[in-house]
Coordinates of C-alpha atoms (C1' of nucleotides) in Angstrom, one line a residue:
Chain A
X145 CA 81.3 97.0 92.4
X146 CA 79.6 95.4 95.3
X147 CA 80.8 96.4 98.9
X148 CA 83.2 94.0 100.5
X149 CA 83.7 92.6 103.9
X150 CA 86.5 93.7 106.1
X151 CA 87.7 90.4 106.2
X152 CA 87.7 90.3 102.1
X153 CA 89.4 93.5 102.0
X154 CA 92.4 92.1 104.3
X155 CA 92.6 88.7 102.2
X156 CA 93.2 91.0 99.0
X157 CA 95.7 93.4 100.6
X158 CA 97.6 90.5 101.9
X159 CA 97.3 88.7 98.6
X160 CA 98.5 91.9 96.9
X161 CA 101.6 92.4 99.3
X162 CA 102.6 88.9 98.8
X163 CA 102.4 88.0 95.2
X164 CA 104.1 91.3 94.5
X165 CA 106.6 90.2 96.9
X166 CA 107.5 87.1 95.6
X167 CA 108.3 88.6 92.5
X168 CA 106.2 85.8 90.3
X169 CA 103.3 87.4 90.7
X170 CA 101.8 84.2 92.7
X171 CA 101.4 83.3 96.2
X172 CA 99.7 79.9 97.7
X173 CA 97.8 78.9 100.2
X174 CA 99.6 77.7 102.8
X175 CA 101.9 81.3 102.4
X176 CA 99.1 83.3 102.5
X177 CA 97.5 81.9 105.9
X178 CA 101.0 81.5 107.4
X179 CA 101.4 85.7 106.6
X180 CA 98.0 86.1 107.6
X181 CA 97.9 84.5 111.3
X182 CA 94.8 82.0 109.5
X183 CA 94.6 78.1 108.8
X184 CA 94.8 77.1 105.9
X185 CA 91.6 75.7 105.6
X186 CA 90.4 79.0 106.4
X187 CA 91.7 80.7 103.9
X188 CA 91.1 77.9 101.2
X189 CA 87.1 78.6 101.6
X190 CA 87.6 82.6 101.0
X191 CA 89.8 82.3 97.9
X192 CA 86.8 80.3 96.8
X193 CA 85.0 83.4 97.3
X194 CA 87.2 86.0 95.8
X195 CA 87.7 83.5 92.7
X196 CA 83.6 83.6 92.1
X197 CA 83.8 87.0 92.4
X198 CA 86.0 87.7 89.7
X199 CA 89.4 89.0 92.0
X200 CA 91.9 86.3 92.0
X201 CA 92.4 83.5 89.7
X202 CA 93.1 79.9 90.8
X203 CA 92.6 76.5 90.6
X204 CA 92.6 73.2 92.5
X205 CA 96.3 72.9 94.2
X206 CA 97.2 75.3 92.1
X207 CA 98.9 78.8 92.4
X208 CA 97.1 82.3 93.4
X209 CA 97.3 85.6 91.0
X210 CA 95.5 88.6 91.5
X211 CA 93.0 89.7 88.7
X212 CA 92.5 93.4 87.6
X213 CA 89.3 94.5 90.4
X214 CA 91.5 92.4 92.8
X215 CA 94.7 94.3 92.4
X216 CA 92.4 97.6 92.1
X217 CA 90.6 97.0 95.3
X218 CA 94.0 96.4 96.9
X219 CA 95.2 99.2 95.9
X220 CA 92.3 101.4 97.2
X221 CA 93.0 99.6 100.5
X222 CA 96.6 100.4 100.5
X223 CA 96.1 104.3 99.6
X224 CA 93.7 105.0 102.5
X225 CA 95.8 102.9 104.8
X226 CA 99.0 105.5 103.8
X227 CA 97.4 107.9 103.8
X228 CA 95.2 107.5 107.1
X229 CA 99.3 106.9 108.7
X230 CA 100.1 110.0 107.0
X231 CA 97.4 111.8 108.8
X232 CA 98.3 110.5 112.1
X233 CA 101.9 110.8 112.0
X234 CA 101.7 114.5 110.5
X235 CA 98.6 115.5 112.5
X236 CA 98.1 114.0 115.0
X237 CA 101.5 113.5 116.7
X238 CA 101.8 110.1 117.0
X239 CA 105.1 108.0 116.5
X240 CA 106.7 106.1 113.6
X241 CA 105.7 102.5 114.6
X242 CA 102.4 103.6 116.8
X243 CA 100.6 104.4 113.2
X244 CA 100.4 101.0 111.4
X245 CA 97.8 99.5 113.7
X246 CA 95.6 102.4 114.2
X247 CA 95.4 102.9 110.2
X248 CA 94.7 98.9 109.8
X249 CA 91.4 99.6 111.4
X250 CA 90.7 103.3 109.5
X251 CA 91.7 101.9 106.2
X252 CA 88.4 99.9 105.9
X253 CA 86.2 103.2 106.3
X254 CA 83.7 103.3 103.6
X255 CA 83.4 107.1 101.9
X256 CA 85.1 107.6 98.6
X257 CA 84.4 111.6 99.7
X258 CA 86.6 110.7 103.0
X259 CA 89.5 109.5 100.8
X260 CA 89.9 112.5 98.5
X261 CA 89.2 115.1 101.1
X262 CA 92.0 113.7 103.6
X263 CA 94.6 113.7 100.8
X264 CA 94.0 117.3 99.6
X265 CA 93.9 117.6 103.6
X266 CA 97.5 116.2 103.4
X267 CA 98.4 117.8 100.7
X268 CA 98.5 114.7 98.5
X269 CA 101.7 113.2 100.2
X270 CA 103.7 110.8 97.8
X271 CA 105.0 108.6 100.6
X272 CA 103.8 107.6 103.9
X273 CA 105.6 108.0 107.1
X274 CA 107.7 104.6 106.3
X275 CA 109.0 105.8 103.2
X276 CA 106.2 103.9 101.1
X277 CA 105.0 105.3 98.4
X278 CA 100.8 106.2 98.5
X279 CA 99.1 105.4 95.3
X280 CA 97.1 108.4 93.9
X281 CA 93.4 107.8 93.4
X282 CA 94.3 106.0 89.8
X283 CA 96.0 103.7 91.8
X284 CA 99.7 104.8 90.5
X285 CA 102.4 105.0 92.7
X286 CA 105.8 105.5 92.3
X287 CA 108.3 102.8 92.1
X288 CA 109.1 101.0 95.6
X289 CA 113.3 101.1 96.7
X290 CA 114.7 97.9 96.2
X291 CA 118.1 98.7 97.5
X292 CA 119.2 97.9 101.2
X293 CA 121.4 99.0 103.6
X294 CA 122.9 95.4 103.5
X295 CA 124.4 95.8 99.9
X296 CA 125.9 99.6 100.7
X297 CA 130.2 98.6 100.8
X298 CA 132.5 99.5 103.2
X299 CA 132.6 103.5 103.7
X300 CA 130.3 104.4 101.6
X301 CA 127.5 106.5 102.3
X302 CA 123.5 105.8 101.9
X303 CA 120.6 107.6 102.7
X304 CA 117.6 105.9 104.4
X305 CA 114.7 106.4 102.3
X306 CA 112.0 103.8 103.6
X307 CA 112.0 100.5 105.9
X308 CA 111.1 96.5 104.6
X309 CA 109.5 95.5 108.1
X310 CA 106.6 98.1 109.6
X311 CA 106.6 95.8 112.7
X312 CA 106.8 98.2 115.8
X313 CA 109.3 95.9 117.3
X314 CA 111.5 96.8 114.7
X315 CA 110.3 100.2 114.1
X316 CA 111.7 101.1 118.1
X317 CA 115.4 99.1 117.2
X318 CA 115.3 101.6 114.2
X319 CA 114.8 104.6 116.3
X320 CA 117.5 103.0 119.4
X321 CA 120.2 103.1 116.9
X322 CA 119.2 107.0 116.3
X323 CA 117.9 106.3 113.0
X324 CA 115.1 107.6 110.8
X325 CA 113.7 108.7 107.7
X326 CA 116.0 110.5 105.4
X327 CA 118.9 110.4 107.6
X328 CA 122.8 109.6 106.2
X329 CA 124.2 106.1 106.6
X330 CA 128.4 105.5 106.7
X331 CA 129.0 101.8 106.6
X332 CA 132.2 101.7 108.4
X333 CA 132.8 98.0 108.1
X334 CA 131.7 94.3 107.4
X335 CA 132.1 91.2 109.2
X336 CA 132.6 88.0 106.5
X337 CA 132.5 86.2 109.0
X338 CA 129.0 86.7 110.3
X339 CA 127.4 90.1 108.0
X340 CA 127.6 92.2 111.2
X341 CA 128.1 95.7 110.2
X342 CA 129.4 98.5 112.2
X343 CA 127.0 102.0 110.8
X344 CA 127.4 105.5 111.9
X345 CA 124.0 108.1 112.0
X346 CA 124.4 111.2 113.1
X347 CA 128.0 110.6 114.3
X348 CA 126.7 107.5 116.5
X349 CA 128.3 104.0 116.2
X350 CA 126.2 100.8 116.0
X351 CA 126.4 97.2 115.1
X352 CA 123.8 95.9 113.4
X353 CA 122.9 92.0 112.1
X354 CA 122.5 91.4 108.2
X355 CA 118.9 91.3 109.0
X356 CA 118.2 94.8 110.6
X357 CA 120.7 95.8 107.2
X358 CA 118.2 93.8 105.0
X359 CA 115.2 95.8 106.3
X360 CA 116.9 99.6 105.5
X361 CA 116.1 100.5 102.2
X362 CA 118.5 103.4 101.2
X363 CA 119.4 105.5 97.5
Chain B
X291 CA 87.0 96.2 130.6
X292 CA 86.9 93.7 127.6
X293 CA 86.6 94.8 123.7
X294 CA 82.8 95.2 122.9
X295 CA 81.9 94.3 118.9
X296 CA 80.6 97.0 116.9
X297 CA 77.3 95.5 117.5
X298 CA 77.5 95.7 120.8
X299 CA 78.4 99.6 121.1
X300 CA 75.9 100.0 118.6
X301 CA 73.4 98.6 121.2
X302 CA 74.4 100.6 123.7
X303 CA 74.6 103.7 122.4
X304 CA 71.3 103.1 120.9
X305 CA 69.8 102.6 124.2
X306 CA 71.4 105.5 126.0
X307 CA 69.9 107.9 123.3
X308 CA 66.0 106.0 124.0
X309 CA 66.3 105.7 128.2
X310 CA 67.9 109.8 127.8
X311 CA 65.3 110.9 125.9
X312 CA 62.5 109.0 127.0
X313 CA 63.0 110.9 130.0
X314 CA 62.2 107.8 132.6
X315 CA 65.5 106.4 131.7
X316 CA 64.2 103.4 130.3
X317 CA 63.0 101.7 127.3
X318 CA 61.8 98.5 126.0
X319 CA 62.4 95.8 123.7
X320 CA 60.1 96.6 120.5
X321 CA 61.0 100.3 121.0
X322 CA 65.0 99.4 120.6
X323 CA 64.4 97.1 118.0
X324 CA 62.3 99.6 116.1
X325 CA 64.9 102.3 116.7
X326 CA 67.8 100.1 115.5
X327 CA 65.6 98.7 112.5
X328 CA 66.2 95.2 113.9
X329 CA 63.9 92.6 114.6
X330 CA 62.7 92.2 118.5
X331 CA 63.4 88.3 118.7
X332 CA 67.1 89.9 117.5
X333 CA 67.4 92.4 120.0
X334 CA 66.1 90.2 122.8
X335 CA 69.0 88.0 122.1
X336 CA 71.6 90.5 122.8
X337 CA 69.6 91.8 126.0
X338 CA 70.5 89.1 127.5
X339 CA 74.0 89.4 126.4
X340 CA 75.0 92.5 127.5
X341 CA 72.9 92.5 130.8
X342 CA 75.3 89.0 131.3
X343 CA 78.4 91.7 130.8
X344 CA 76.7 94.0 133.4
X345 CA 76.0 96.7 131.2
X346 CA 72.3 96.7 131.6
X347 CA 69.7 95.9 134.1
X348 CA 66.4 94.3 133.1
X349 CA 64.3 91.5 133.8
X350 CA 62.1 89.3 131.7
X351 CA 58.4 91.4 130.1
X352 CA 60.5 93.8 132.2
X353 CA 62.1 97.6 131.2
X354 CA 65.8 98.0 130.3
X355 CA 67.3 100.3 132.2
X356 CA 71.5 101.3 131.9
X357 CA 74.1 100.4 134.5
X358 CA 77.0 102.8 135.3
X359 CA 79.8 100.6 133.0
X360 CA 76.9 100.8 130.1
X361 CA 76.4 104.5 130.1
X362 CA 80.4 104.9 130.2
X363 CA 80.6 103.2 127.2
X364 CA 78.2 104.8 125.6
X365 CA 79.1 108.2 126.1
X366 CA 82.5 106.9 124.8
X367 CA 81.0 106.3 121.6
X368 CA 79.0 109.4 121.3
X369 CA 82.7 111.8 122.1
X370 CA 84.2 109.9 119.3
X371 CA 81.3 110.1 117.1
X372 CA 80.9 114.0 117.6
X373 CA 84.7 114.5 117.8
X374 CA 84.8 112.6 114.1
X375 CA 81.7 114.5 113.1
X376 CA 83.7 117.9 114.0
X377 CA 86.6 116.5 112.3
X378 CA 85.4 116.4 108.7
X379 CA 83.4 119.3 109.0
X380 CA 85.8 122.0 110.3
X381 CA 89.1 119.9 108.5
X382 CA 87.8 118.1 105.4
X383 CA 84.8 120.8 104.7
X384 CA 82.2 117.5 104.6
X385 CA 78.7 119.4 104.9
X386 CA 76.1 119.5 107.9
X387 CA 74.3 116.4 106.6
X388 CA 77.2 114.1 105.3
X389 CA 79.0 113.8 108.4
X390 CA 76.7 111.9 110.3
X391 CA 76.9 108.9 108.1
X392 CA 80.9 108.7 107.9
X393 CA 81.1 109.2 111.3
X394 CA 78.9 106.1 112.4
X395 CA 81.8 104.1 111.2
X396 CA 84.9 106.0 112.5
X397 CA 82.7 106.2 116.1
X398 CA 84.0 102.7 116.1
X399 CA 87.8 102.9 115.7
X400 CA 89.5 101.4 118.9
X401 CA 92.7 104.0 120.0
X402 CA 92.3 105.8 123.4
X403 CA 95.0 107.9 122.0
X404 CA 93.4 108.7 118.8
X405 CA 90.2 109.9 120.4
X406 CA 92.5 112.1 123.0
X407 CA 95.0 113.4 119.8
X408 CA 92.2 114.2 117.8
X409 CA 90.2 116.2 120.9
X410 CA 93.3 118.0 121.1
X411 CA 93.9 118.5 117.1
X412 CA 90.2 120.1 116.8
X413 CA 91.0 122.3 119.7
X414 CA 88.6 120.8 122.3
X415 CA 85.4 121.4 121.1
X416 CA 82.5 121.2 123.0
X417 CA 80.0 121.0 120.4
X418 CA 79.5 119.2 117.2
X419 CA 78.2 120.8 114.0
X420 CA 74.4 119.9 114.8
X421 CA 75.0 121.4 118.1
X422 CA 74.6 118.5 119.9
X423 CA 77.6 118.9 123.2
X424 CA 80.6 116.5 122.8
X425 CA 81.3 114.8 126.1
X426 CA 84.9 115.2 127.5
X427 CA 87.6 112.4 128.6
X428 CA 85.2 112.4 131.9
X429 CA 82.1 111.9 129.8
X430 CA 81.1 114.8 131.5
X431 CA 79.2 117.6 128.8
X432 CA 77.1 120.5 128.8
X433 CA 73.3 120.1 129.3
X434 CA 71.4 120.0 126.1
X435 CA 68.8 122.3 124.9
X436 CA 65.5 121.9 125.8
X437 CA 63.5 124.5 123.9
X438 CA 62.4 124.2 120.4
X439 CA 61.0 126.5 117.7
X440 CA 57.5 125.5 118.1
X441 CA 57.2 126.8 121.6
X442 CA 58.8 130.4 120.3
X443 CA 55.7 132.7 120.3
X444 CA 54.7 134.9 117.8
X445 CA 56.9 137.9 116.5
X446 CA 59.6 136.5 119.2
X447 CA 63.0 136.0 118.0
X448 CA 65.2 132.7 118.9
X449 CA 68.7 131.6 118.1
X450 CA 69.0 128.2 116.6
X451 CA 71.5 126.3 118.2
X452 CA 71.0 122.7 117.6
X453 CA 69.0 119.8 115.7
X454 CA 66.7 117.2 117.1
X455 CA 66.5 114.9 113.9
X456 CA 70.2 114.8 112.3
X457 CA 68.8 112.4 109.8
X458 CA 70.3 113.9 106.0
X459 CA 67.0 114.5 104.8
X460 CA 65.8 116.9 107.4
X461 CA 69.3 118.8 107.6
X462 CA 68.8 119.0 103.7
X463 CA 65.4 120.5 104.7
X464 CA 66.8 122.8 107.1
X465 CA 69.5 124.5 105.4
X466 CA 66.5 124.8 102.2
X467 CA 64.9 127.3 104.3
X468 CA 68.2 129.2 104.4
X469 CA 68.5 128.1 108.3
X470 CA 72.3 127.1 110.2
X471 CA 73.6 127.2 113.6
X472 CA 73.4 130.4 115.3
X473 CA 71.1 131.6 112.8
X474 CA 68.6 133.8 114.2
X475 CA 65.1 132.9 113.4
X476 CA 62.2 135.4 113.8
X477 CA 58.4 133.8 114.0
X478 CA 56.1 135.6 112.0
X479 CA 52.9 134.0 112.6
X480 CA 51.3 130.4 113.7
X481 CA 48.3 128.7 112.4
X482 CA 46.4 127.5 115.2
X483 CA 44.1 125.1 112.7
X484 CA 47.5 123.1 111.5
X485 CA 49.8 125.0 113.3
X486 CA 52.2 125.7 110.3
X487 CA 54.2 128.6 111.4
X488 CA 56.1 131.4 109.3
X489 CA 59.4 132.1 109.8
X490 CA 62.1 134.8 109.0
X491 CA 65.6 133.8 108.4
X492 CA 68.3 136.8 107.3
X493 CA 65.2 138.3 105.5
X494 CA 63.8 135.4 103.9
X495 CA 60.6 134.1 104.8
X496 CA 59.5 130.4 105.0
X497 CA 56.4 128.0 105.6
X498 CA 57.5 125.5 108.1
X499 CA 55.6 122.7 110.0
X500 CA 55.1 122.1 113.5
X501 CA 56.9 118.7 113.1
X502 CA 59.6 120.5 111.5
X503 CA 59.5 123.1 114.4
X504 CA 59.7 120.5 116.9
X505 CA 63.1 119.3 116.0
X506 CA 64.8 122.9 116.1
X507 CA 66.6 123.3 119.5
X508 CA 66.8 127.4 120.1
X509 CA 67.7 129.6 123.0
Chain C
dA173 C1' 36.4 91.0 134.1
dA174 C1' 36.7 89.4 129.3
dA175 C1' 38.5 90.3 125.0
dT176 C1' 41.8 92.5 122.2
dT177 C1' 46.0 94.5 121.2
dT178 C1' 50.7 95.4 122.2
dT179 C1' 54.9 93.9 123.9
dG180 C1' 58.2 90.5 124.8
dT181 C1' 60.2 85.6 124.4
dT182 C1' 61.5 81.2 122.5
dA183 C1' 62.8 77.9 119.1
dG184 C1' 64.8 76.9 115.0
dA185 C1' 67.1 78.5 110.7
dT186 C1' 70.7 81.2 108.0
dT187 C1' 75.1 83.5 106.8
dC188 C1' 79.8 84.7 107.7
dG189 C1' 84.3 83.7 109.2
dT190 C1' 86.7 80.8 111.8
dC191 C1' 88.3 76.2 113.5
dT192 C1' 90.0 70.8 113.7
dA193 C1' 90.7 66.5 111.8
dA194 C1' 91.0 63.7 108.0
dC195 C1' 92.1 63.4 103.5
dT196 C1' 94.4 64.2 98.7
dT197 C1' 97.8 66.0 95.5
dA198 C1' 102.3 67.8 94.5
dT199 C1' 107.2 68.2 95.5
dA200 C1' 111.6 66.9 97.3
dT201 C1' 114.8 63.4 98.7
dA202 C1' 117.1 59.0 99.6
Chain D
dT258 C1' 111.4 55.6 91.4
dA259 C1' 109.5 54.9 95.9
dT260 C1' 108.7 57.2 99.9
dA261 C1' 108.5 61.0 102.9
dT262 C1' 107.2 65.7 103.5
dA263 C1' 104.9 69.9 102.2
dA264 C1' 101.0 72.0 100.4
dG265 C1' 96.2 72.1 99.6
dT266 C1' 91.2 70.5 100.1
dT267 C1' 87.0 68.7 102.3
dA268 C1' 83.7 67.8 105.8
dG269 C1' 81.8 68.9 109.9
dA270 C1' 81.5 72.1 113.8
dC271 C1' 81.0 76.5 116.2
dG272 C1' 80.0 81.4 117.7
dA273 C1' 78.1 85.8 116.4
dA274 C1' 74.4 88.3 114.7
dT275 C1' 70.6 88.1 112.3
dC276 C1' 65.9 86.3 110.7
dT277 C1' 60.8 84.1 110.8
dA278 C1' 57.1 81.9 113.1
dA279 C1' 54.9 80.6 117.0
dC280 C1' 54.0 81.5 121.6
dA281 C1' 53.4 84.0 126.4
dA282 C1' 52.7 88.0 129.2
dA283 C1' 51.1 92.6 130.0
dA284 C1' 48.4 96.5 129.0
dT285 C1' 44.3 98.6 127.2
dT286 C1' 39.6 98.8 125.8
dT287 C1' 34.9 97.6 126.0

DNA sequence: AAATTTTGTTAGATTCGTCTAACTTATATA
DNA sequence: TATATAAGTTAGACGAATCTAACAAAATTT
């Protein structure tokens, strides 16, 4: 397969985010510019692109799907952008949310040798430091948490096993409220009213907004 | 300072290699283009540019010669290209003559703290696995060797501790001869006609050029 | 010093990824 | 169902980095 762009490489790891997202399996145009800071006129002309070369299918006002090399390529993308956090979360010291935008840059390193040698480096780490899983060079990766914090009831317990939003605004709220990977969650109570929750980590108190409970996945 | 493109640091690190080892500190147009496998008309173009940016000094039909913030950047770009290069070949057991080629990309990744984690991870080092120094956070680093293997005289030993041409095929060439850093390499005899040269490495004997000499850095 | 060769510059074109502005089609709503 | 709004497309432009072809200046040779 011929080498693509950078700027390919992102359109298809959005796409693949997205249609898997939505849960149909389809995103649009409008969506996909919107998620990817673009115009939409901008992105019309790539999908163009990507269509002629065989890794989306789509047609005039029409929805978006992904095509086999598509979703592959995405894949790749996504494995070395895990596992590149992995590495600098594990190795390297750095911090929950100071990962995502160094790795958005190493991710599009060219060296299939690179890849394979910084996993067995890592010692082929199923999930990255977000609790997302990291496909394995097949591109298979285990099933992703679809249960939030927001649907645990009143006194039960969860356990935090990955987040929704990697955005380092939300990464720090995460970490103010003493929270973090594989740590215990008490829902202590609900607001009807509003969805505000009171949680306790670690013996701490917090009130939290549907949202934040929204982006917690938990088991 | 603003972001340079990769093109940019490319040029600049180019031309800090030609005015270094030209020995005038200077160079000129063809020579860069020739060097970068561009075209002149091409490289002229983004003289202009970068002496606008104040990273150069020249003049038209004139030489090039680096200003201070060019050289900074530079050596920037040649500590995260060795520190990379150390990287996969003391962590990810990459080989003497693959690392050059992966590391031309990651040279590029933009993260002050990165480059500063990673010195740290590697434990500092202050050479690279062709023996070429690695600058420090000061771009400060150790002078580099100056004698090579053709000027060793006959039945003298010398200690190999660096490369001249890190292109893969050379490096491929060099450990043919059963040669690495620190090896110790014992002259045998010297041709004056063609002045092919015989050398003795741990006991094993080799025909080597004078080209071939010439880009062997010893002490 | 004239002629030749080497080195450097300019003008104009091309590709890639982006934009704005104007337009078209599809969807939602009154 | 007619109209308004949302979604998508097209045309034309632009900056960055590259090229080729033609030209100009500097250096070297005779």
């Amino acid at each position: 397969m011929m080498q693509l762009s950078y700027t390919e490489e992102n359109y298809l790891k959005a796409l693949l985010k997205i249609t898997y997202e939505s849960g149909k399996g389809q995103a649009g145009t409008n969506e996909l510019a919107t998620h990817m800071d673009l115009k939409p006129a901008t992105v019309n002309d790539m999908l163009r692109k990507l269509k002629e070369k065989g890794f989306i299918s789509y047609q005039k006002y029409g929805k978006i799907t992904m095509l086999e090399p598509g979703k592959l390529k995405a894949i790749e993308i996504i494995r070395k952008h895990r596992l590149w956090e992995t590495f600098l979360y594990k190795k390297l010291e750095f911090t929950w949310d100071e990962v995502h935008e160094v790795a958005e840059q190493l991710e599009h390193i060219q060296s299939a040798k690179l890849v394979e040698r910084l996993a067995k480096f890592l010692d082929f780490p199923e999930f990255d430091p977000h609790g997302d899983p990291i496909p394995d060079e097949n591109g298979l990766f285990k099933v992703k948490h679809k249960k939030t914090l927001s649907e645990v009831g009143i006194g039960k317990k969860a356990k935090m096993v990955a987040v929704k939003d990697n955005s380092s605004l939300f990464l720090k709220y995460v970490m103010g409220v003493g929270l973090g990977l594989n740590n215990v969650i008490k829902v202590i109570s609900k607001q009807d009213y509003d969805s505000l929750m009171v949680i306790e980590v670690n013996g701490k108190r917090s009130n939290v907004s549907l949202k934040f409970a929204e982006n917690i996945y938990v088991i």
